[in-house]
């Protein structure tokens, strides 16, 4: 069922009458560019992360199952407490949350230990980078963020726009702002933006719904390989106007592709003329004969008043006769 629009056209035909439009916008001079990484480096880092974070996914999955078992035992304990004849069950100890009889017990414990060397999520990684940028060398080396992987192709740009500047500040707080500290292959923090589809792979690896950002600390051999690969293939984050010699940057013009409706030329001209010369909604009043109208109104009011006065005395006489 089609909805009738203007005239005989339908909404579908009106929406189809559009043309492609090219609009130009100047780039922001304060915009911070992300460190460049080729597709091979991005895919290699994502694959290595999915393999290394497998035990973390096992730990999260087993934690959910353990929570369900704990909730089941609590409900059963409540039922047994209500029933006096039944035997009370002992409370669950924290050490019994992951019994040694479960499958892949060693992998689950390895995932628990590995979780202390990574930070998941935008908020957690941002807090750690802020701490590192504020405290600098006072942060222990084992707690410093060495690599930040951002799923740039799967996240709204406004939610991750702060990472280039924050990563540069955290890197400069430990390694300084010199040009030697901004070369690829050197130590320090690395920021890698990966393409579309990486978020789902990383989320499946750690058994979570979404993983937009992962911060990695150095200190684990399996994670150190990923950090070394990022340091070789990606340069440190740099803000051109902080700490280094400011170079000339040419003006950037962005071309936006969009569409605009196709308007009828005659209808557009008629609308423009009507807007330029709007019709007067109130006609000018005819002032001829206004004096005569006022005279007639005064005469009618005077006649009505005289008639009322003439009928006044007889009524008064009738009232006097009744009173007498």
GROMACS .gro file of C-alpha atoms in nm:
model
  324
    1UNK     CA    1   0.000   0.000   0.000
    2UNK     CA    2   0.158   0.326  -0.113
    3UNK     CA    3   0.114   0.655   0.066
    4UNK     CA    4   0.004   0.938  -0.161
    5UNK     CA    5   0.236   1.237  -0.157
    6UNK     CA    6   0.205   1.564  -0.347
    7UNK     CA    7  -0.007   1.534  -0.659
    8UNK     CA    8  -0.019   1.187  -0.807
    9UNK     CA    9   0.331   1.089  -0.700
   10UNK     CA   10   0.394   0.834  -0.429
   11UNK     CA   11   0.656   0.844  -0.154
   12UNK     CA   12   0.863   0.591  -0.344
   13UNK     CA   13   0.873   0.793  -0.665
   14UNK     CA   14   0.947   1.113  -0.474
   15UNK     CA   15   1.238   0.951  -0.287
   16UNK     CA   16   1.382   0.810  -0.611
   17UNK     CA   17   1.404   1.157  -0.767
   18UNK     CA   18   1.738   1.244  -0.614
   19UNK     CA   19   2.073   1.340  -0.759
   20UNK     CA   20   2.426   1.292  -0.638
   21UNK     CA   21   2.591   1.597  -0.482
   22UNK     CA   22   2.956   1.657  -0.395
   23UNK     CA   23   3.025   1.884  -0.098
   24UNK     CA   24   3.367   1.997   0.017
   25UNK     CA   25   3.482   2.058   0.374
   26UNK     CA   26   3.815   2.169   0.514
   27UNK     CA   27   4.000   1.933   0.746
   28UNK     CA   28   4.058   2.032   1.108
   29UNK     CA   29   4.414   2.151   1.172
   30UNK     CA   30   4.404   2.010   1.527
   31UNK     CA   31   4.301   1.660   1.412
   32UNK     CA   32   4.551   1.397   1.529
   33UNK     CA   33   4.637   1.124   1.281
   34UNK     CA   34   4.652   0.761   1.384
   35UNK     CA   35   4.982   0.574   1.344
   36UNK     CA   36   4.987   0.397   1.011
   37UNK     CA   37   4.994   0.018   0.999
   38UNK     CA   38   4.969  -0.197   0.687
   39UNK     CA   39   4.705  -0.464   0.647
   40UNK     CA   40   4.949  -0.747   0.706
   41UNK     CA   41   5.059  -0.603   1.041
   42UNK     CA   42   4.700  -0.546   1.151
   43UNK     CA   43   4.582  -0.897   1.061
   44UNK     CA   44   4.894  -1.052   1.218
   45UNK     CA   45   4.840  -0.869   1.548
   46UNK     CA   46   4.471  -0.966   1.558
   47UNK     CA   47   4.545  -1.333   1.487
   48UNK     CA   48   4.819  -1.345   1.750
   49UNK     CA   49   4.587  -1.183   2.005
   50UNK     CA   50   4.309  -1.432   1.935
   51UNK     CA   51   4.552  -1.719   1.993
   52UNK     CA   52   4.710  -1.568   2.304
   53UNK     CA   53   4.381  -1.470   2.468
   54UNK     CA   54   4.222  -1.813   2.431
   55UNK     CA   55   4.282  -1.904   2.800
   56UNK     CA   56   4.115  -1.576   2.904
   57UNK     CA   57   3.804  -1.682   2.714
   58UNK     CA   58   3.810  -2.019   2.891
   59UNK     CA   59   3.838  -1.842   3.226
   60UNK     CA   60   3.537  -1.618   3.155
   61UNK     CA   61   3.329  -1.914   3.032
   62UNK     CA   62   3.416  -2.125   3.335
   63UNK     CA   63   3.345  -1.826   3.564
   64UNK     CA   64   2.990  -1.808   3.430
   65UNK     CA   65   2.940  -2.181   3.482
   66UNK     CA   66   3.085  -2.156   3.834
   67UNK     CA   67   2.850  -1.868   3.914
   68UNK     CA   68   2.556  -2.079   3.804
   69UNK     CA   69   2.676  -2.372   4.016
   70UNK     CA   70   2.721  -2.143   4.315
   71UNK     CA   71   2.372  -1.995   4.274
   72UNK     CA   72   2.227  -2.347   4.245
   73UNK     CA   73   2.399  -2.460   4.565
   74UNK     CA   74   2.278  -2.150   4.749
   75UNK     CA   75   1.918  -2.217   4.647
   76UNK     CA   76   1.952  -2.580   4.752
   77UNK     CA   77   2.100  -2.472   5.086
   78UNK     CA   78   1.804  -2.240   5.146
   79UNK     CA   79   1.560  -2.520   5.073
   80UNK     CA   80   1.746  -2.757   5.303
   81UNK     CA   81   1.751  -2.495   5.581
   82UNK     CA   82   1.375  -2.462   5.558
   83UNK     CA   83   1.339  -2.837   5.584
   84UNK     CA   84   1.464  -2.937   5.931
   85UNK     CA   85   1.487  -3.308   5.852
   86UNK     CA   86   1.718  -3.262   5.554
   87UNK     CA   87   2.094  -3.252   5.591
   88UNK     CA   88   2.253  -2.908   5.567
   89UNK     CA   89   2.518  -2.862   5.299
   90UNK     CA   90   2.848  -2.691   5.381
   91UNK     CA   91   2.902  -2.343   5.232
   92UNK     CA   92   3.105  -2.308   4.913
   93UNK     CA   93   3.464  -2.202   4.972
   94UNK     CA   94   3.637  -1.962   4.728
   95UNK     CA   95   3.900  -2.225   4.655
   96UNK     CA   96   3.627  -2.467   4.541
   97UNK     CA   97   3.486  -2.230   4.281
   98UNK     CA   98   3.708  -2.389   4.014
   99UNK     CA   99   3.750  -2.753   4.117
  100UNK     CA  100   4.050  -2.937   3.981
  101UNK     CA  101   3.823  -3.195   3.822
  102UNK     CA  102   3.699  -2.959   3.549
  103UNK     CA  103   3.831  -2.989   3.198
  104UNK     CA  104   4.120  -2.760   3.097
  105UNK     CA  105   4.184  -2.661   3.458
  106UNK     CA  106   4.538  -2.548   3.381
  107UNK     CA  107   4.418  -2.334   3.088
  108UNK     CA  108   4.154  -2.170   3.308
  109UNK     CA  109   4.412  -2.083   3.572
  110UNK     CA  110   4.648  -1.957   3.302
  111UNK     CA  111   4.371  -1.731   3.173
  112UNK     CA  112   4.316  -1.595   3.521
  113UNK     CA  113   4.686  -1.508   3.548
  114UNK     CA  114   4.692  -1.362   3.197
  115UNK     CA  115   4.398  -1.135   3.277
  116UNK     CA  116   4.623  -0.938   3.512
  117UNK     CA  117   4.839  -0.831   3.214
  118UNK     CA  118   4.563  -0.700   2.987
  119UNK     CA  119   4.294  -0.433   3.010
  120UNK     CA  120   3.965  -0.478   2.826
  121UNK     CA  121   3.732  -0.198   2.717
  122UNK     CA  122   3.750   0.172   2.633
  123UNK     CA  123   3.706   0.302   2.988
  124UNK     CA  124   3.958   0.073   3.153
  125UNK     CA  125   4.228   0.137   2.891
  126UNK     CA  126   4.165   0.512   2.906
  127UNK     CA  127   4.208   0.515   3.285
  128UNK     CA  128   4.538   0.326   3.261
  129UNK     CA  129   4.672   0.560   2.993
  130UNK     CA  130   4.572   0.863   3.200
  131UNK     CA  131   4.753   0.721   3.501
  132UNK     CA  132   5.063   0.654   3.292
  133UNK     CA  133   5.050   1.004   3.137
  134UNK     CA  134   5.009   1.166   3.479
  135UNK     CA  135   5.265   0.966   3.676
  136UNK     CA  136   5.522   0.879   3.409
  137UNK     CA  137   5.824   0.687   3.534
  138UNK     CA  138   5.673   0.648   3.881
  139UNK     CA  139   5.440   0.381   3.741
  140UNK     CA  140   5.604   0.036   3.779
  141UNK     CA  141   5.726  -0.110   3.452
  142UNK     CA  142   5.509  -0.419   3.495
  143UNK     CA  143   5.197  -0.197   3.508
  144UNK     CA  144   5.274   0.024   3.207
  145UNK     CA  145   5.069  -0.016   2.892
  146UNK     CA  146   5.295  -0.124   2.604
  147UNK     CA  147   5.036  -0.178   2.331
  148UNK     CA  148   4.683  -0.052   2.268
  149UNK     CA  149   4.478  -0.228   2.000
  150UNK     CA  150   4.167  -0.037   1.893
  151UNK     CA  151   3.897  -0.183   1.667
  152UNK     CA  152   3.887   0.136   1.464
  153UNK     CA  153   3.673  -0.003   1.185
  154UNK     CA  154   3.395  -0.127   1.414
  155UNK     CA  155   3.354   0.163   1.660
  156UNK     CA  156   3.207   0.510   1.630
  157UNK     CA  157   3.501   0.750   1.567
  158UNK     CA  158   3.381   0.989   1.837
  159UNK     CA  159   3.425   0.723   2.106
  160UNK     CA  160   3.793   0.658   2.024
  161UNK     CA  161   3.904   1.001   1.900
  162UNK     CA  162   4.095   1.069   2.225
  163UNK     CA  163   4.334   0.773   2.195
  164UNK     CA  164   4.600   0.927   1.962
  165UNK     CA  165   4.659   1.229   2.187
  166UNK     CA  166   4.634   1.030   2.510
  167UNK     CA  167   4.866   0.757   2.380
  168UNK     CA  168   5.123   1.019   2.275
  169UNK     CA  169   5.108   1.183   2.620
  170UNK     CA  170   5.152   0.847   2.794
  171UNK     CA  171   5.441   0.757   2.563
  172UNK     CA  172   5.612   1.096   2.611
  173UNK     CA  173   5.576   1.076   2.989
  174UNK     CA  174   5.801   0.768   2.991
  175UNK     CA  175   6.019   0.799   2.680
  176UNK     CA  176   6.030   1.175   2.623
  177UNK     CA  177   5.937   1.391   2.323
  178UNK     CA  178   6.262   1.364   2.126
  179UNK     CA  179   6.265   1.255   1.763
  180UNK     CA  180   6.467   0.944   1.849
  181UNK     CA  181   6.182   0.821   2.071
  182UNK     CA  182   5.930   0.848   1.786
  183UNK     CA  183   6.098   0.607   1.544
  184UNK     CA  184   5.956   0.264   1.469
  185UNK     CA  185   6.150  -0.022   1.621
  186UNK     CA  186   6.223   0.163   1.944
  187UNK     CA  187   6.064   0.085   2.278
  188UNK     CA  188   5.765   0.257   2.424
  189UNK     CA  189   5.392   0.259   2.373
  190UNK     CA  190   5.228   0.161   2.044
  191UNK     CA  191   4.877   0.239   1.922
  192UNK     CA  192   4.736   0.013   1.649
  193UNK     CA  193   4.400   0.072   1.482
  194UNK     CA  194   4.269  -0.245   1.318
  195UNK     CA  195   4.008  -0.275   1.045
  196UNK     CA  196   3.648  -0.386   1.037
  197UNK     CA  197   3.564  -0.732   1.168
  198UNK     CA  198   3.840  -0.745   1.430
  199UNK     CA  199   3.602  -0.665   1.718
  200UNK     CA  200   3.398  -0.980   1.666
  201UNK     CA  201   3.710  -1.197   1.645
  202UNK     CA  202   3.854  -1.058   1.967
  203UNK     CA  203   3.516  -1.081   2.143
  204UNK     CA  204   3.486  -1.448   2.050
  205UNK     CA  205   3.842  -1.511   2.170
  206UNK     CA  206   3.777  -1.371   2.519
  207UNK     CA  207   3.416  -1.498   2.535
  208UNK     CA  208   3.260  -1.150   2.563
  209UNK     CA  209   2.987  -0.971   2.370
  210UNK     CA  210   3.203  -0.676   2.265
  211UNK     CA  211   3.572  -0.588   2.291
  212UNK     CA  212   3.648  -0.253   2.130
  213UNK     CA  213   3.988  -0.179   2.288
  214UNK     CA  214   4.255  -0.399   2.445
  215UNK     CA  215   4.549  -0.265   2.644
  216UNK     CA  216   4.847  -0.498   2.688
  217UNK     CA  217   5.117  -0.483   2.954
  218UNK     CA  218   5.461  -0.627   2.897
  219UNK     CA  219   5.594  -0.911   3.108
  220UNK     CA  220   5.439  -1.225   2.958
  221UNK     CA  221   5.639  -1.401   2.682
  222UNK     CA  222   5.327  -1.475   2.476
  223UNK     CA  223   5.221  -1.110   2.486
  224UNK     CA  224   5.576  -0.979   2.444
  225UNK     CA  225   5.584  -1.129   2.094
  226UNK     CA  226   5.278  -0.925   1.998
  227UNK     CA  227   5.427  -0.607   2.146
  228UNK     CA  228   5.754  -0.665   1.957
  229UNK     CA  229   5.569  -0.714   1.628
  230UNK     CA  230   5.379  -0.388   1.684
  231UNK     CA  231   5.698  -0.198   1.769
  232UNK     CA  232   5.865  -0.316   1.450
  233UNK     CA  233   5.575  -0.241   1.215
  234UNK     CA  234   5.414   0.068   1.373
  235UNK     CA  235   5.563   0.402   1.475
  236UNK     CA  236   5.485   0.556   1.815
  237UNK     CA  237   5.190   0.797   1.836
  238UNK     CA  238   5.293   1.154   1.759
  239UNK     CA  239   5.118   1.488   1.797
  240UNK     CA  240   5.297   1.727   1.555
  241UNK     CA  241   5.269   2.041   1.766
  242UNK     CA  242   5.383   1.890   2.099
  243UNK     CA  243   5.751   1.842   2.179
  244UNK     CA  244   5.883   1.824   1.821
  245UNK     CA  245   5.966   2.078   1.552
  246UNK     CA  246   5.641   2.187   1.388
  247UNK     CA  247   5.649   2.126   1.012
  248UNK     CA  248   5.425   2.273   0.744
  249UNK     CA  249   5.112   2.071   0.678
  250UNK     CA  250   4.922   2.138   0.355
  251UNK     CA  251   4.553   2.220   0.364
  252UNK     CA  252   4.330   1.914   0.355
  253UNK     CA  253   4.000   1.924   0.167
  254UNK     CA  254   3.753   1.641   0.219
  255UNK     CA  255   3.498   1.556  -0.049
  256UNK     CA  256   3.164   1.433   0.086
  257UNK     CA  257   2.932   1.232  -0.138
  258UNK     CA  258   2.564   1.281  -0.066
  259UNK     CA  259   2.232   1.321  -0.246
  260UNK     CA  260   1.980   1.600  -0.289
  261UNK     CA  261   1.617   1.596  -0.415
  262UNK     CA  262   1.540   1.687  -0.775
  263UNK     CA  263   1.288   1.971  -0.775
  264UNK     CA  264   1.055   2.067  -1.060
  265UNK     CA  265   1.183   2.386  -1.223
  266UNK     CA  266   0.840   2.545  -1.272
  267UNK     CA  267   0.726   2.455  -0.925
  268UNK     CA  268   1.049   2.591  -0.781
  269UNK     CA  269   1.013   2.922  -0.966
  270UNK     CA  270   0.652   2.958  -0.855
  271UNK     CA  271   0.750   2.892  -0.494
  272UNK     CA  272   1.032   3.147  -0.518
  273UNK     CA  273   0.800   3.412  -0.661
  274UNK     CA  274   0.540   3.343  -0.395
  275UNK     CA  275   0.804   3.376  -0.125
  276UNK     CA  276   0.933   3.702  -0.274
  277UNK     CA  277   0.585   3.854  -0.318
  278UNK     CA  278   0.357   3.710  -0.050
  279UNK     CA  279  -0.017   3.783  -0.099
  280UNK     CA  280  -0.176   4.021   0.149
  281UNK     CA  281  -0.404   3.823   0.377
  282UNK     CA  282  -0.608   4.124   0.504
  283UNK     CA  283  -0.776   4.356   0.251
  284UNK     CA  284  -0.755   4.732   0.320
  285UNK     CA  285  -1.065   4.868   0.491
  286UNK     CA  286  -1.300   5.097   0.292
  287UNK     CA  287  -1.306   5.427   0.477
  288UNK     CA  288  -1.575   5.588   0.258
  289UNK     CA  289  -1.901   5.646   0.441
  290UNK     CA  290  -1.754   5.584   0.785
  291UNK     CA  291  -1.896   5.918   0.907
  292UNK     CA  292  -2.247   5.830   0.791
  293UNK     CA  293  -2.227   5.492   0.964
  294UNK     CA  294  -2.131   5.659   1.289
  295UNK     CA  295  -2.424   5.907   1.258
  296UNK     CA  296  -2.673   5.625   1.201
  297UNK     CA  297  -2.540   5.439   1.502
  298UNK     CA  298  -2.569   5.747   1.722
  299UNK     CA  299  -2.923   5.814   1.597
  300UNK     CA  300  -3.034   5.459   1.668
  301UNK     CA  301  -2.886   5.473   2.019
  302UNK     CA  302  -3.055   5.810   2.082
  303UNK     CA  303  -3.392   5.681   1.959
  304UNK     CA  304  -3.368   5.376   2.182
  305UNK     CA  305  -3.287   5.595   2.480
  306UNK     CA  306  -3.579   5.833   2.411
  307UNK     CA  307  -3.825   5.546   2.389
  308UNK     CA  308  -3.709   5.415   2.725
  309UNK     CA  309  -3.750   5.757   2.883
  310UNK     CA  310  -4.104   5.804   2.740
  311UNK     CA  311  -4.217   5.478   2.892
  312UNK     CA  312  -4.072   5.574   3.232
  313UNK     CA  313  -4.341   5.816   3.376
  314UNK     CA  314  -4.651   5.592   3.321
  315UNK     CA  315  -4.485   5.312   3.512
  316UNK     CA  316  -4.411   5.549   3.797
  317UNK     CA  317  -4.778   5.669   3.804
  318UNK     CA  318  -4.900   5.309   3.813
  319UNK     CA  319  -4.677   5.235   4.108
  320UNK     CA  320  -4.811   5.547   4.292
  321UNK     CA  321  -5.174   5.450   4.229
  322UNK     CA  322  -5.112   5.101   4.366
  323UNK     CA  323  -4.944   5.242   4.674
  324UNK     CA  324  -5.236   5.479   4.741
   0.00000   0.00000   0.00000
